[in-house]
Amino acid sequence: MKTTEIRDLIDFISKSGLNEVNIETKELKLSVKREPDQKVFKSTPVMTQAAVAPVAAVAPAATPALAPKAETAAPVAAGKKTVEIKSPMIGTFYRSSTPDTPSFVQVGDKVSKGQTVCIIEAMKLFNEIESEVSGTIVKAMIENASPVEYDQVLFVVEPD
């Protein structure tokens, strides 16, 4: 592993809010830890691999060719306030926990604060992304199984 890759990994870990990550390959064994009381930007809870192990076995099988297109609704009426749900990390966006299950949310669905709206896979960890606001999904910005960047808009919500 190159020094730049290790730096990128450490940056990713600090932005994700994780306190410990262990990576082991044939050539490398890497363990990164930090003190839990350090301040980190964290917009949503991050689940560990152990908590979502059943998902890990199935979700990577999704292929972009078979993925449904991102849904869009009619433009939001002028004057209505909307809130964006953004990606807290770099990874792969999944609308459901497995390819055979329905999406967590669809355009037009009501969501409540803390409700899971999608999963983002990053380094074989599946992180449930929760809504930070209660309201109605008015626009889905990302297609299933697509790569996402840090702070990229995933959904647009019209608050209640």
mmCIF file of C-alpha atoms in Angstrom:
data_model
loop_
_atom_site.group_PDB
_atom_site.id
_atom_site.type_symbol
_atom_site.label_atom_id
_atom_site.label_comp_id
_atom_site.label_asym_id
_atom_site.label_seq_id
_atom_site.Cartn_x
_atom_site.Cartn_y
_atom_site.Cartn_z
ATOM 1 C CA MET A 1 0.000 0.000 0.000
ATOM 2 C CA LYS A 2 1.362 3.412 -0.938
ATOM 3 C CA THR A 3 1.690 6.283 1.504
ATOM 4 C CA THR A 4 -0.941 8.313 -0.351
ATOM 5 C CA GLU A 5 -3.403 5.426 -0.127
ATOM 6 C CA ILE A 6 -2.801 5.166 3.629
ATOM 7 C CA ARG A 7 -3.356 8.926 4.011
ATOM 8 C CA ASP A 8 -6.590 8.684 1.992
ATOM 9 C CA LEU A 9 -7.698 5.785 4.203
ATOM 10 C CA ILE A 10 -6.990 7.765 7.372
ATOM 11 C CA ASP A 11 -8.911 10.770 5.955
ATOM 12 C CA PHE A 12 -11.841 8.495 5.132
ATOM 13 C CA ILE A 13 -11.840 6.991 8.634
ATOM 14 C CA SER A 14 -11.751 10.419 10.289
ATOM 15 C CA LYS A 15 -14.683 11.660 8.161
ATOM 16 C CA SER A 16 -16.758 8.514 8.704
ATOM 17 C CA GLY A 17 -16.665 8.703 12.491
ATOM 18 C CA LEU A 18 -15.226 5.206 12.962
ATOM 19 C CA ASN A 19 -12.875 4.734 15.905
ATOM 20 C CA GLU A 20 -11.144 1.583 14.700
ATOM 21 C CA VAL A 21 -10.547 -0.139 11.353
ATOM 22 C CA ASN A 22 -8.636 -3.350 10.668
ATOM 23 C CA ILE A 23 -7.690 -4.312 7.119
ATOM 24 C CA GLU A 24 -5.957 -7.551 6.283
ATOM 25 C CA THR A 25 -4.873 -8.771 2.846
ATOM 26 C CA LYS A 26 -2.306 -11.318 1.681
ATOM 27 C CA GLU A 27 0.420 -8.674 1.585
ATOM 28 C CA LEU A 28 -0.658 -6.275 4.311
ATOM 29 C CA LYS A 29 -2.146 -6.090 7.778
ATOM 30 C CA LEU A 30 -3.231 -2.583 8.810
ATOM 31 C CA SER A 31 -4.874 -1.465 12.034
ATOM 32 C CA VAL A 32 -5.937 2.161 12.553
ATOM 33 C CA LYS A 33 -7.288 3.363 15.900
ATOM 34 C CA ARG A 34 -8.100 6.737 17.333
ATOM 35 C CA GLU A 35 -9.361 7.965 20.653
ATOM 36 C CA PRO A 36 -13.198 8.063 20.733
ATOM 37 C CA ASP A 37 -13.269 11.480 22.392
ATOM 38 C CA GLN A 38 -11.672 13.207 19.376
ATOM 39 C CA LYS A 39 -14.051 15.520 17.548
ATOM 40 C CA VAL A 40 -15.061 14.332 14.098
ATOM 41 C CA PHE A 41 -17.662 15.476 11.577
ATOM 42 C CA LYS A 42 -20.381 12.848 11.642
ATOM 43 C CA SER A 43 -23.781 13.489 10.097
ATOM 44 C CA THR A 44 -25.298 10.035 10.538
ATOM 45 C CA PRO A 45 -24.605 6.905 12.575
ATOM 46 C CA VAL A 46 -22.280 4.402 10.940
ATOM 47 C CA MET A 47 -22.851 0.696 11.398
ATOM 48 C CA THR A 48 -19.986 -1.761 11.588
ATOM 49 C CA GLN A 49 -19.590 -4.767 9.319
ATOM 50 C CA ALA A 50 -20.606 -7.181 12.081
ATOM 51 C CA ALA A 51 -23.960 -5.443 12.473
ATOM 52 C CA VAL A 52 -24.829 -5.829 8.796
ATOM 53 C CA ALA A 53 -23.046 -9.062 7.878
ATOM 54 C CA PRO A 54 -26.095 -10.598 6.098
ATOM 55 C CA VAL A 55 -26.203 -7.566 3.787
ATOM 56 C CA ALA A 56 -22.503 -7.823 2.930
ATOM 57 C CA ALA A 57 -22.948 -11.212 1.318
ATOM 58 C CA VAL A 58 -25.649 -10.082 -1.092
ATOM 59 C CA ALA A 59 -25.484 -6.351 -1.860
ATOM 60 C CA PRO A 60 -22.300 -6.358 -4.009
ATOM 61 C CA ALA A 61 -24.090 -8.640 -6.501
ATOM 62 C CA ALA A 62 -26.139 -5.676 -7.713
ATOM 63 C CA THR A 63 -25.038 -4.535 -11.134
ATOM 64 C CA PRO A 64 -25.518 -1.049 -12.538
ATOM 65 C CA ALA A 65 -26.958 -2.520 -15.751
ATOM 66 C CA LEU A 66 -29.859 -4.074 -13.837
ATOM 67 C CA ALA A 67 -30.323 -1.180 -11.418
ATOM 68 C CA PRO A 68 -33.459 0.926 -11.673
ATOM 69 C CA LYS A 69 -32.990 4.540 -12.698
ATOM 70 C CA ALA A 70 -33.071 7.263 -10.073
ATOM 71 C CA GLU A 71 -36.589 8.545 -9.658
ATOM 72 C CA THR A 72 -37.452 12.163 -10.121
ATOM 73 C CA ALA A 73 -40.610 14.049 -9.370
ATOM 74 C CA ALA A 74 -42.028 17.192 -10.883
ATOM 75 C CA PRO A 75 -40.058 20.296 -9.909
ATOM 76 C CA VAL A 76 -40.769 21.445 -6.380
ATOM 77 C CA ALA A 77 -43.282 24.283 -6.248
ATOM 78 C CA ALA A 78 -41.704 27.700 -5.916
ATOM 79 C CA GLY A 79 -41.444 28.941 -2.356
ATOM 80 C CA LYS A 80 -41.413 25.473 -0.777
ATOM 81 C CA LYS A 81 -38.429 24.805 1.432
ATOM 82 C CA THR A 82 -36.504 21.572 0.838
ATOM 83 C CA VAL A 83 -33.740 19.777 2.707
ATOM 84 C CA GLU A 84 -31.012 17.704 1.070
ATOM 85 C CA ILE A 85 -29.867 14.362 2.436
ATOM 86 C CA LYS A 86 -26.172 14.200 1.572
ATOM 87 C CA SER A 87 -23.633 11.398 1.550
ATOM 88 C CA PRO A 88 -21.438 11.447 4.669
ATOM 89 C CA MET A 89 -18.732 9.449 2.848
ATOM 90 C CA ILE A 90 -17.326 8.194 -0.438
ATOM 91 C CA GLY A 91 -18.671 4.806 -1.509
ATOM 92 C CA THR A 92 -21.302 2.930 -3.490
ATOM 93 C CA PHE A 93 -24.972 3.922 -3.086
ATOM 94 C CA TYR A 94 -27.607 1.179 -2.668
ATOM 95 C CA ARG A 95 -31.353 1.882 -2.493
ATOM 96 C CA SER A 96 -32.093 -1.436 -0.698
ATOM 97 C CA SER A 97 -30.308 -3.950 1.520
ATOM 98 C CA THR A 98 -30.337 -6.664 -1.180
ATOM 99 C CA PRO A 99 -31.132 -6.666 -4.906
ATOM 100 C CA ASP A 100 -34.331 -8.650 -4.239
ATOM 101 C CA THR A 101 -35.821 -6.378 -1.570
ATOM 102 C CA PRO A 102 -37.750 -3.139 -2.176
ATOM 103 C CA SER A 103 -36.017 0.222 -1.864
ATOM 104 C CA PHE A 104 -35.860 1.820 1.566
ATOM 105 C CA VAL A 105 -37.651 4.892 0.162
ATOM 106 C CA GLN A 106 -39.252 6.005 -3.112
ATOM 107 C CA VAL A 107 -40.150 9.448 -4.429
ATOM 108 C CA GLY A 108 -43.385 10.488 -2.680
ATOM 109 C CA ASP A 109 -42.729 8.402 0.454
ATOM 110 C CA LYS A 110 -43.006 9.993 3.882
ATOM 111 C CA VAL A 111 -39.842 9.643 5.972
ATOM 112 C CA SER A 112 -39.271 10.327 9.623
ATOM 113 C CA LYS A 113 -36.123 11.566 11.337
ATOM 114 C CA GLY A 114 -33.786 8.604 11.909
ATOM 115 C CA GLN A 115 -35.383 6.400 9.236
ATOM 116 C CA THR A 116 -32.935 4.528 6.967
ATOM 117 C CA VAL A 117 -33.107 5.896 3.408
ATOM 118 C CA CYS A 118 -30.211 4.014 1.761
ATOM 119 C CA ILE A 119 -26.945 2.154 2.298
ATOM 120 C CA ILE A 120 -23.487 3.317 1.286
ATOM 121 C CA GLU A 121 -20.802 0.672 0.967
ATOM 122 C CA ALA A 122 -17.292 1.852 1.715
ATOM 123 C CA MET A 123 -14.389 -0.573 1.951
ATOM 124 C CA LYS A 124 -16.715 -3.581 2.436
ATOM 125 C CA LEU A 125 -18.541 -1.826 5.279
ATOM 126 C CA PHE A 126 -22.253 -1.233 4.720
ATOM 127 C CA ASN A 127 -23.384 2.004 6.350
ATOM 128 C CA GLU A 128 -27.064 2.779 6.792
ATOM 129 C CA ILE A 129 -27.781 6.422 5.983
ATOM 130 C CA GLU A 130 -30.616 7.929 8.011
ATOM 131 C CA SER A 131 -32.849 10.889 7.302
ATOM 132 C CA GLU A 132 -32.038 13.933 9.393
ATOM 133 C CA VAL A 133 -35.526 15.385 8.904
ATOM 134 C CA SER A 134 -39.145 14.229 8.729
ATOM 135 C CA GLY A 135 -40.930 14.941 5.471
ATOM 136 C CA THR A 136 -41.649 13.695 1.947
ATOM 137 C CA ILE A 137 -39.042 12.506 -0.567
ATOM 138 C CA VAL A 138 -39.465 14.779 -3.607
ATOM 139 C CA LYS A 139 -36.420 13.740 -5.598
ATOM 140 C CA ALA A 140 -33.931 10.848 -5.725
ATOM 141 C CA MET A 141 -30.641 12.115 -7.117
ATOM 142 C CA ILE A 142 -28.575 8.896 -7.438
ATOM 143 C CA GLU A 143 -29.104 5.648 -9.331
ATOM 144 C CA ASN A 144 -28.790 2.332 -7.500
ATOM 145 C CA ALA A 145 -25.274 0.839 -7.295
ATOM 146 C CA SER A 146 -23.690 4.153 -8.364
ATOM 147 C CA PRO A 147 -20.553 5.630 -6.834
ATOM 148 C CA VAL A 148 -21.083 8.674 -4.610
ATOM 149 C CA GLU A 149 -18.747 11.357 -3.322
ATOM 150 C CA TYR A 150 -18.550 12.903 0.112
ATOM 151 C CA ASP A 151 -21.286 15.544 0.583
ATOM 152 C CA GLN A 152 -23.078 14.580 -2.680
ATOM 153 C CA VAL A 153 -26.858 15.051 -2.566
ATOM 154 C CA LEU A 154 -28.698 11.698 -2.385
ATOM 155 C CA PHE A 155 -32.298 12.787 -1.806
ATOM 156 C CA VAL A 156 -34.287 16.020 -1.653
ATOM 157 C CA VAL A 157 -36.895 16.106 1.134
ATOM 158 C CA GLU A 158 -39.745 18.538 1.688
ATOM 159 C CA PRO A 159 -40.009 18.864 5.479
ATOM 160 C CA ASP A 160 -43.375 18.447 7.242
#
